Coordinates of C-alpha atoms and ligand atoms in Angstrom, one line a residue:
M15 CA 32.4 13.8 3.2
N16 CA 29.6 14.1 5.7
L17 CA 26.5 12.9 3.9
I18 CA 24.2 13.5 6.9
N19 CA 24.4 16.6 9.0
L20 CA 24.9 15.6 12.6
N21 CA 26.3 18.9 13.8
K22 CA 24.6 20.0 17.0
K23 CA 22.8 23.3 17.5
K24 CA 22.8 23.4 21.3
K25 CA 20.1 26.0 21.9
I26 CA 17.5 24.5 19.5
R27 CA 18.3 21.0 20.7
E28 CA 17.4 22.2 24.3
T29 CA 14.1 23.5 23.0
N30 CA 13.4 20.2 21.3
I31 CA 14.2 18.3 24.5
Q32 CA 11.8 20.6 26.4
V33 CA 9.1 20.0 23.8
C34 CA 9.5 16.2 24.0
R35 CA 9.7 16.3 27.8
E36 CA 6.4 18.2 28.0
K37 CA 4.7 15.8 25.7
G38 CA 6.4 12.6 27.1
I39 CA 7.9 11.8 23.7
I40 CA 10.6 9.1 23.5
L41 CA 12.2 8.5 20.1
P42 CA 12.9 5.1 18.7
T43 CA 16.4 4.2 17.5
F44 CA 17.3 2.3 14.3
K45 CA 17.9 -0.7 16.6
N46 CA 14.4 -0.5 17.9
M47 CA 13.0 -0.2 14.3
I48 CA 15.0 -3.2 13.1
N49 CA 14.4 -5.3 16.2
P50 CA 11.3 -4.3 18.2
A51 CA 12.2 -6.8 20.9
T52 CA 14.5 -4.0 22.1
V53 CA 11.5 -1.6 22.6
P54 CA 11.0 -0.9 26.4
V55 CA 8.2 -2.8 28.0
S56 CA 6.4 0.4 29.1
I57 CA 6.1 1.4 25.4
K58 CA 4.7 -2.0 24.5
E59 CA 2.1 -1.7 27.3
K60 CA 1.0 1.7 25.8
L61 CA 0.7 0.2 22.4
K62 CA -1.8 -2.4 23.7
R63 CA -4.2 0.5 24.0
T64 CA -3.3 2.4 20.9
G65 CA -4.7 2.2 17.4
L66 CA -2.3 1.7 14.4
W67 CA -3.2 5.1 12.9
D68 CA -3.8 7.0 16.2
V69 CA -2.0 10.4 16.3
D70 CA -0.1 9.4 19.5
P71 CA 3.6 9.7 19.9
V72 CA 3.9 6.1 21.1
N73 CA 3.2 5.1 17.5
L74 CA 6.7 6.3 16.6
F75 CA 7.6 2.8 17.9
R76 CA 5.4 1.3 15.2
I77 CA 7.8 2.5 12.5
T78 CA 8.9 -1.0 11.8
W79 CA 8.1 -3.9 9.5
H80 CA 7.3 -6.0 12.5
N81 CA 3.8 -4.6 13.5
E82 CA 1.1 -7.1 14.4
P83 CA -1.4 -6.8 11.5
V84 CA -4.3 -5.5 13.5
E85 CA -6.0 -2.1 13.6
T86 CA -5.7 -1.5 17.3
G87 CA -3.6 -2.7 20.3
G88 CA -1.1 -4.6 18.1
R89 CA 2.4 -5.2 19.3
F90 CA 5.3 -6.8 17.4
G91 CA 5.8 -10.1 15.6
G92 CA 7.7 -11.3 12.6
V93 CA 8.3 -9.2 9.5
N94 CA 5.1 -8.6 7.5
F95 CA 5.6 -10.2 4.1
I96 CA 3.9 -12.5 1.6
E97 CA 4.9 -14.8 -1.1
I98 CA 3.1 -13.8 -4.3
P99 CA 1.3 -16.9 -5.6
K100 CA 2.9 -18.5 -8.6
K101 CA -0.6 -18.8 -10.0
L102 CA -0.5 -15.1 -10.4
T103 CA 3.2 -14.5 -11.4
G104 CA 3.5 -17.4 -13.8
T105 CA 7.2 -17.6 -12.9
K106 CA 9.2 -20.6 -11.9
A107 CA 11.0 -18.5 -9.3
R108 CA 9.5 -17.5 -6.0
I109 CA 8.6 -13.8 -5.5
F110 CA 8.4 -12.3 -2.0
A111 CA 7.2 -8.9 -0.9
L112 CA 7.4 -7.0 2.3
V113 CA 4.0 -5.6 3.3
G114 CA 3.7 -1.8 3.9
K115 CA 0.0 -1.7 5.0
Y116 CA 0.7 -2.2 8.6
F117 CA 2.8 0.9 9.2
P118 CA 0.9 3.7 10.9
C119 CA -1.1 5.6 8.2
G120 CA -0.7 2.5 6.0
V121 CA 2.5 3.4 4.1
H122 CA 6.1 2.4 4.5
K123 CA 7.2 6.1 3.8
V124 CA 6.5 6.9 7.4
G125 CA 9.9 5.3 8.0
A126 CA 11.8 7.4 5.6
T127 CA 10.2 10.6 7.0
Y128 CA 11.0 9.6 10.5
S129 CA 14.6 9.0 9.6
C130 CA 14.9 12.4 8.1
L131 CA 13.2 14.1 11.0
A132 CA 14.8 12.4 14.0
P133 CA 18.4 13.3 13.4
A134 CA 17.4 17.0 12.7
L135 CA 15.4 16.9 15.9
V136 CA 18.0 15.4 18.2
T137 CA 20.8 17.6 16.8
G138 CA 18.8 20.8 16.8
N139 CA 18.8 21.3 13.0
F140 CA 15.1 21.5 13.2
D141 CA 13.2 23.6 15.7
A142 CA 10.1 21.7 16.8
L143 CA 8.6 24.8 18.4
N144 CA 9.3 27.5 15.8
Q145 CA 9.7 25.9 12.4
Q146 CA 7.5 24.1 10.0
A147 CA 8.6 20.8 8.6
V148 CA 8.1 20.7 4.8
W149 CA 7.5 17.3 3.1
P150 CA 7.9 17.5 -0.7
S151 CA 6.4 14.4 -2.2
T152 CA 4.7 12.5 -5.0
G153 CA 2.2 11.1 -2.5
N154 CA 2.9 9.0 0.5
Y155 CA 6.1 10.7 1.8
C156 CA 4.1 13.9 2.7
R157 CA 1.5 11.7 4.4
G158 CA 4.2 10.0 6.5
G159 CA 5.9 13.4 7.2
A160 CA 2.7 15.1 8.2
Y161 CA 1.8 12.2 10.4
N162 CA 5.2 12.1 12.2
S163 CA 5.1 15.9 12.6
A164 CA 1.7 15.6 14.2
L165 CA 2.9 12.9 16.6
L166 CA 5.7 15.2 17.7
G167 CA 3.2 18.1 17.8
C168 CA 5.1 20.2 15.3
Q169 CA 3.8 22.1 12.3
S170 CA 4.0 20.6 8.8
I171 CA 3.5 21.5 5.2
A172 CA 2.7 18.7 2.8
I173 CA 3.5 19.2 -0.9
L174 CA 2.1 16.9 -3.5
P175 CA 1.0 17.0 -7.2
E176 CA -2.7 18.0 -7.6
E177 CA -3.6 14.8 -9.5
M178 CA -2.8 12.5 -6.7
S179 CA -5.7 10.3 -5.4
Q180 CA -8.5 12.0 -3.5
E181 CA -7.9 9.6 -0.5
R182 CA -4.5 11.2 0.1
F183 CA -5.9 14.7 0.1
N184 CA -8.8 13.8 2.3
W185 CA -6.6 12.2 5.0
L186 CA -4.0 14.9 4.8
K187 CA -6.5 17.5 5.7
T188 CA -6.9 15.8 9.1
V189 CA -3.2 16.0 10.0
A190 CA -1.2 18.4 7.9
G191 CA -0.9 22.1 8.9
E192 CA -0.9 23.2 5.3
I193 CA -1.3 21.3 2.0
I194 CA 0.2 22.6 -1.2
A195 CA -0.9 21.0 -4.5
T196 CA 1.6 21.5 -7.3
P197 CA 0.7 21.4 -11.0
G198 CA 0.5 18.1 -12.8
C199 CA 0.6 14.4 -12.1
E200 CA 2.9 11.9 -10.5
S201 CA 5.9 12.6 -12.7
N202 CA 6.0 16.4 -12.2
V203 CA 8.7 16.3 -9.6
K204 CA 10.4 19.5 -11.0
E205 CA 7.3 21.5 -10.0
I206 CA 7.6 20.2 -6.5
F207 CA 11.3 21.3 -6.3
D208 CA 10.2 24.7 -7.7
K209 CA 7.7 25.1 -4.9
C210 CA 10.4 24.3 -2.4
H211 CA 12.6 27.0 -3.8
E212 CA 9.7 29.4 -3.6
L213 CA 9.0 28.5 0.1
N214 CA 12.7 28.9 0.9
A215 CA 12.7 32.4 -0.6
T216 CA 9.5 33.5 1.1
R217 CA 9.6 31.7 4.5
G218 CA 13.4 31.2 5.0
N219 CA 14.2 30.4 8.6
H220 CA 10.6 29.5 9.5
I221 CA 10.8 26.2 7.6
V222 CA 13.0 23.2 7.2
I223 CA 12.6 21.2 3.9
F224 CA 13.1 17.5 4.3
N225 CA 13.8 16.5 0.7
Q226 CA 13.5 12.8 0.3
F227 CA 15.1 12.8 -3.1
E228 CA 18.4 14.1 -1.8
Q229 CA 18.5 13.2 1.9
F230 CA 20.7 10.3 2.7
E231 CA 18.6 9.7 5.9
N232 CA 16.0 8.2 3.5
Y233 CA 18.6 5.9 1.9
L234 CA 19.9 5.0 5.3
W235 CA 16.4 4.0 6.7
H236 CA 15.8 1.6 3.8
Y237 CA 19.4 0.3 3.7
T238 CA 19.2 -0.5 7.4
V239 CA 15.6 -1.2 8.3
T240 CA 14.1 -2.5 5.1
G241 CA 17.3 -4.3 4.2
E242 CA 17.5 -6.1 7.6
A243 CA 13.8 -7.0 7.4
I244 CA 14.4 -8.8 4.1
L245 CA 17.4 -10.5 5.6
E246 CA 15.2 -11.7 8.4
V247 CA 12.7 -13.2 5.9
I248 CA 15.5 -15.0 4.1
K249 CA 16.7 -16.5 7.4
K250 CA 13.2 -17.5 8.4
L251 CA 12.5 -19.2 5.1
N252 CA 16.0 -20.7 5.1
I253 CA 16.7 -19.7 1.5
K254 CA 20.1 -20.9 0.3
T255 CA 22.6 -18.2 -0.7
D256 CA 22.7 -19.4 -4.3
N257 CA 19.0 -18.9 -4.6
I258 CA 18.9 -15.3 -3.4
R259 CA 18.9 -13.8 -6.8
G260 CA 17.2 -10.4 -6.9
Y261 CA 15.7 -7.3 -5.4
V262 CA 13.5 -4.9 -7.3
S263 CA 11.9 -1.6 -6.4
A264 CA 10.5 1.4 -8.2
T265 CA 12.5 4.5 -7.8
G266 CA 10.4 7.3 -6.4
S267 CA 13.0 9.0 -4.2
G268 CA 15.3 6.0 -4.6
G269 CA 15.0 5.2 -0.9
T270 CA 13.3 1.8 -1.1
L271 CA 15.9 0.8 -3.7
A272 CA 18.6 1.2 -1.0
A273 CA 17.5 -2.0 0.7
G274 CA 19.1 -3.7 -2.4
D275 CA 22.5 -2.2 -1.5
K276 CA 22.2 -3.9 1.9
L277 CA 21.2 -7.2 0.3
K278 CA 24.0 -7.0 -2.2
D279 CA 26.6 -6.3 0.6
T280 CA 25.4 -9.6 2.1
Y281 CA 24.8 -11.5 -1.2
P282 CA 27.2 -10.1 -3.8
N283 CA 25.6 -12.1 -6.7
L284 CA 22.2 -10.6 -6.1
K285 CA 20.9 -8.4 -8.9
I286 CA 19.3 -5.0 -8.1
G287 CA 16.5 -3.9 -10.4
A288 CA 15.3 -0.3 -10.5
S289 CA 11.8 0.1 -11.9
E290 CA 9.8 3.0 -13.4
A291 CA 6.7 3.6 -15.5
L292 CA 7.0 2.8 -19.2
Q293 CA 5.0 6.0 -19.9
C294 CA 7.9 8.0 -18.3
P295 CA 11.0 5.9 -19.2
T296 CA 13.7 8.2 -17.7
L297 CA 16.1 5.5 -16.8
L298 CA 15.4 3.3 -19.8
R299 CA 15.4 5.9 -22.5
N300 CA 16.1 9.3 -20.9
G301 CA 12.4 9.6 -21.5
F302 CA 9.6 11.7 -20.1
G303 CA 5.8 11.7 -19.8
G304 CA 2.9 11.4 -17.4
H305 CA 1.9 8.1 -15.8
R306 CA -0.5 6.6 -13.2
I307 CA 1.8 4.6 -10.9
E308 CA 1.3 6.9 -8.0
G309 CA 4.3 7.5 -5.7
I310 CA 7.1 6.8 -8.1
G311 CA 7.6 10.3 -9.6
D312 CA 10.2 10.6 -12.4
K313 CA 11.8 12.7 -15.1
H314 CA 14.9 12.9 -13.0
V315 CA 17.3 10.5 -11.2
P316 CA 17.2 11.0 -7.4
W317 CA 20.4 12.1 -5.8
I318 CA 20.3 9.2 -3.4
H319 CA 20.0 6.5 -6.1
N320 CA 23.3 4.5 -6.1
V321 CA 23.2 4.0 -9.8
K322 CA 26.6 2.2 -10.1
N323 CA 25.1 -0.6 -8.0
T324 CA 22.0 -1.0 -10.1
D325 CA 22.0 -4.0 -12.5
M326 CA 18.7 -3.8 -14.4
I327 CA 15.9 -1.4 -15.4
T328 CA 12.4 -2.6 -15.7
S329 CA 9.8 -0.2 -17.2
I330 CA 6.3 -1.1 -16.3
D331 CA 3.2 -0.3 -18.4
D332 CA 0.8 1.6 -16.1
E333 CA -2.1 0.1 -18.0
D334 CA -1.1 -3.3 -16.7
C335 CA -1.0 -2.0 -13.2
M336 CA -4.5 -0.4 -13.4
R337 CA -5.9 -3.6 -15.0
I338 CA -4.4 -5.8 -12.3
F339 CA -5.6 -3.3 -9.6
R340 CA -9.1 -3.8 -11.0
L341 CA -8.6 -7.6 -11.1
F342 CA -7.6 -7.7 -7.4
N343 CA -10.4 -5.4 -6.2
E344 CA -13.5 -5.8 -8.4
N345 CA -16.0 -8.5 -7.5
E346 CA -15.8 -10.3 -10.8
G347 CA -12.0 -10.3 -10.6
I348 CA -12.0 -11.8 -7.1
N349 CA -14.6 -14.4 -8.1
Y350 CA -12.5 -15.4 -11.0
L351 CA -9.3 -15.6 -8.9
K352 CA -11.2 -17.7 -6.3
N353 CA -13.1 -20.1 -8.5
E354 CA -11.0 -20.4 -11.7
V355 CA -7.5 -19.7 -10.5
Q356 CA -8.2 -21.3 -7.1
L357 CA -6.3 -18.9 -4.9
S358 CA -6.7 -19.9 -1.3
D359 CA -8.8 -17.8 1.1
K360 CA -5.6 -16.2 2.6
Q361 CA -4.3 -15.4 -0.9
I362 CA -7.7 -13.7 -1.7
E363 CA -7.6 -11.8 1.5
D364 CA -4.0 -10.7 0.6
L365 CA -5.2 -9.0 -2.6
Q366 CA -5.9 -5.9 -0.6
L367 CA -2.2 -5.5 0.3
Y368 CA -1.3 -4.4 -3.2
G369 CA -1.3 -0.7 -4.0
I370 CA -0.7 0.4 -7.6
S371 CA 3.1 0.8 -7.2
G372 CA 3.2 -2.5 -5.3
I373 CA 1.7 -4.2 -8.4
A374 CA 4.3 -2.5 -10.5
N375 CA 7.0 -3.9 -8.2
V376 CA 5.6 -7.4 -8.6
L377 CA 5.6 -7.0 -12.3
S378 CA 9.2 -5.9 -12.2
A379 CA 10.1 -8.9 -10.1
I380 CA 8.3 -11.1 -12.8
K381 CA 10.4 -9.5 -15.5
M382 CA 13.6 -10.0 -13.6
A383 CA 12.8 -13.6 -12.8
K384 CA 12.0 -14.3 -16.5
Y385 CA 15.0 -12.3 -17.8
Y386 CA 17.5 -14.3 -15.8
Q387 CA 15.6 -17.6 -16.3
M388 CA 15.4 -18.2 -12.6
D389 CA 14.5 -21.7 -11.3
E390 CA 12.0 -23.0 -8.8
D391 CA 14.1 -22.4 -5.7
D392 CA 15.3 -19.0 -6.8
A393 CA 13.9 -16.0 -5.0
V394 CA 13.3 -12.3 -5.9
F395 CA 12.3 -9.8 -3.2
T396 CA 10.3 -6.6 -3.5
V397 CA 8.1 -4.3 -1.5
L398 CA 4.3 -3.6 -1.4
T399 CA 4.7 0.0 -0.3
D400 CA 1.1 0.7 0.7
S401 CA -2.2 -1.0 -0.1
S402 CA -5.4 -0.9 -2.1
S403 CA -7.2 1.3 0.5
M404 CA -5.2 4.3 -0.8
Y405 CA -6.7 4.1 -4.3
K406 CA -10.4 3.1 -4.1
S407 CA -11.4 6.3 -5.9
R408 CA -9.3 5.1 -8.9
L409 CA -11.7 2.1 -9.2
E410 CA -14.7 4.3 -9.5
E411 CA -12.9 6.4 -12.1
L412 CA -12.0 3.3 -14.1
N413 CA -15.5 2.0 -14.0
A414 CA -16.8 5.4 -15.2
Q415 CA -14.3 5.4 -18.0
N416 CA -14.3 1.7 -19.1
G417 CA -17.6 0.3 -17.8
A418 CA -17.9 -2.4 -15.1
F419 CA -15.1 -5.0 -14.8
T420 CA -16.4 -8.4 -16.1
Y421 CA -15.4 -12.0 -15.6
K422 CA -14.2 -11.9 -19.2
D423 CA -11.9 -8.9 -18.3
A424 CA -10.6 -10.9 -15.4
V425 CA -9.5 -13.8 -17.7
A426 CA -7.8 -11.4 -20.1
V427 CA -6.0 -9.5 -17.4
H428 CA -4.8 -12.6 -15.6
S429 CA -3.5 -14.2 -18.8
G430 CA -2.2 -11.0 -20.4
S431 CA -0.9 -8.6 -17.8
L432 CA 0.2 -11.2 -15.4
L433 CA 1.0 -14.6 -16.9
H434 CA 2.2 -13.2 -20.2
Q435 CA 4.2 -10.4 -18.6
D436 CA 7.6 -10.7 -20.4
I437 CA 11.1 -9.2 -20.6
D438 CA 10.2 -6.4 -23.0
N439 CA 11.2 -2.9 -21.8
T440 CA 13.9 -4.4 -19.6
L441 CA 17.5 -3.5 -19.8
E442 CA 20.4 -5.2 -18.1
L443 CA 22.9 -2.4 -17.5
T444 CA 26.4 -2.3 -18.8
Y445 CA 29.0 -0.1 -17.1
Y446 CA 28.3 2.7 -19.6
D447 CA 24.5 2.3 -19.3
R448 CA 24.9 3.0 -15.6
L449 CA 27.2 6.0 -16.4
R450 CA 24.6 7.4 -18.8
I451 CA 21.9 7.2 -16.0
H452 CA 24.3 8.6 -13.4
N453 CA 25.1 11.5 -15.7
L454 CA 21.4 12.4 -15.9
K455 CA 21.7 13.6 -12.3
Y456 CA 23.7 16.6 -13.6
Y457 CA 20.7 18.3 -15.0
T458 CA 18.5 18.1 -11.9
W459 CA 21.1 18.3 -9.2
I460 CA 23.9 20.5 -10.5
E461 CA 22.0 22.8 -12.8
Q462 CA 18.8 23.2 -10.7
Q463 CA 19.4 22.2 -7.2
G464 CA 22.9 23.5 -6.4
K465 CA 24.9 20.3 -5.8
T466 CA 28.5 20.3 -6.8
I467 CA 30.2 18.5 -9.6
A468 CA 32.8 17.3 -7.2
E469 CA 30.1 15.4 -5.2
L470 CA 28.5 14.1 -8.4
N471 CA 31.8 12.6 -9.4
A472 CA 32.4 11.3 -5.9
Q473 CA 29.1 9.3 -6.2
W474 CA 30.6 7.6 -9.2
Y475 CA 34.4 7.4 -8.6
D476 CA 34.8 7.4 -4.8
R477 CA 34.4 3.9 -3.5
N478 CA 33.9 5.1 0.0
Y479 CA 31.1 7.5 -0.8
W480 CA 28.2 5.0 -0.5
K481 CA 30.2 2.8 1.9
S482 CA 30.3 5.5 4.5
L483 CA 26.6 5.6 5.0
P484 CA 25.6 2.5 6.9
A485 CA 27.8 3.4 9.9
M486 CA 25.8 6.6 10.3
A487 CA 22.9 4.6 11.8
D488 CA 24.9 3.8 14.9
K489 CA 25.9 7.5 15.2
I490 CA 22.3 8.6 14.9
D491 CA 21.3 6.0 17.5
T492 CA 23.8 7.4 20.0
L493 CA 22.4 10.9 19.4
I494 CA 18.8 9.6 19.9
E495 CA 19.7 7.7 23.1
E496 CA 21.4 10.8 24.5
F497 CA 18.4 12.9 23.6
N498 CA 16.0 10.5 25.2
K499 CA 18.0 10.4 28.3
E500 CA 17.9 14.1 28.7
V501 CA 14.1 14.1 27.9
K502 CA 13.6 11.7 30.8
A503 CA 16.0 13.5 33.2
Ligands
PLP607 C1 3.0 4.3 -3.3 C2 4.5 4.5 -3.4 N1 5.2 3.6 -4.0 C3 6.5 3.7 -4.2 C4 7.2 4.8 -3.7 C5 8.7 4.9 -4.0 O1 9.4 4.7 -2.9 P1 10.8 5.5 -2.7 O2 10.5 6.9 -2.7 O3 11.4 5.0 -1.5 O4 11.6 5.2 -4.0 C6 6.5 5.8 -3.1 C7 7.2 6.9 -2.5 O5 6.6 7.9 -2.0 C8 5.1 5.6 -2.9 O6 4.4 6.6 -2.3

């Protein structure tokens, strides 16, 4: 079964080569993204003069966890990650998180979008001159997609729910060709799919929809690039095999979660935790509802979620996330964390690295560490997908709703939402719990989105289904290298 379409369309591929040649665009490979030491010197020289968010094709090479954490002129260093202070987590175990803020446009989703776009570009399955790239999303994916489209000089359509933060809409207006706001909030993914069907019916060949919830290129990017980045952190910190205990991630599209599959291939005893909002407990209870953890969608199970490999569900109360977001960003919260909790200056500075879903991921890691009663040397890994800068307007809204955040609030949030975070709303999955979640895919993907029962069954019964994916990265790299060669010719 070919999970990623790499069939070439010669004529369109030629057009794309021409487009890239005219604009001097060279595309990074998976190898470059995993290990930027392999990036050509000429590109590194250009990066010296380029801002992290500049709409300049050379920034395609900044689709890596290795960017120097500076606004302009940065090149590459080690993987961007932090250890979450135990004074915040209250766990015995160590919790580490990759940092997404230092990707171009401040979000890790720029990687998933690139890995969807690049194979289509180099095979000719997307026409950079005559088609619009459509990015259906619950927030950041369409930002990343619109950004990458702009770098390549192609037209894009960003689709996202109307209740997403104002920051996202404001920025999108500067890069996306078209923005479509779908009804509802974060968890209204069905409405996004409906819009895609409508666009397909009305615009047909003029568009290509890059659907992160079903495209294995998204899975592949995280398996390969995010997974390798965490392995590099493990190596750097010299963590012993026995202590590599867990990986957790919220499932928006299920992409980020795929890094867990890579880690488990390397460390078979590692537990993978999939997280969601308690206000929309689809995985925990087949539940539904609206929530405020922007970026993680729900009310469906993404096609690319390898459910059989998932060990635990953690459902996170969005109220905890919003309270902690205030604690980390309001003056009284920061004063408390500095003076009372005695976080170091660096740890205080790092508070801006947590977006709302990043906080949810940390809370999931706390739940996992407590559930398995992990010890001092044990480690759980997760991801801070974006940063606080994406959500400042939420602070204003919360102040208007609840009044100013006080020192007393800070004490309560630290002791309640963080230190007292417990193993409630956590489920360790049995074989049949997993099957129940897997079966939920039927309603979205077979009934609504035209997938086949044969493939649904293959996801569960065919051991080679998921195992066939990692090798695709090398195949895509070969296609990218051939394409680049012809662009330069
Ligand atoms: C802020 C944020 N957090 C988490 C996620 C979930 O990541 P994934 O879609 O890889 O599951 C997203 C996805 O768009 C996001 O925007």
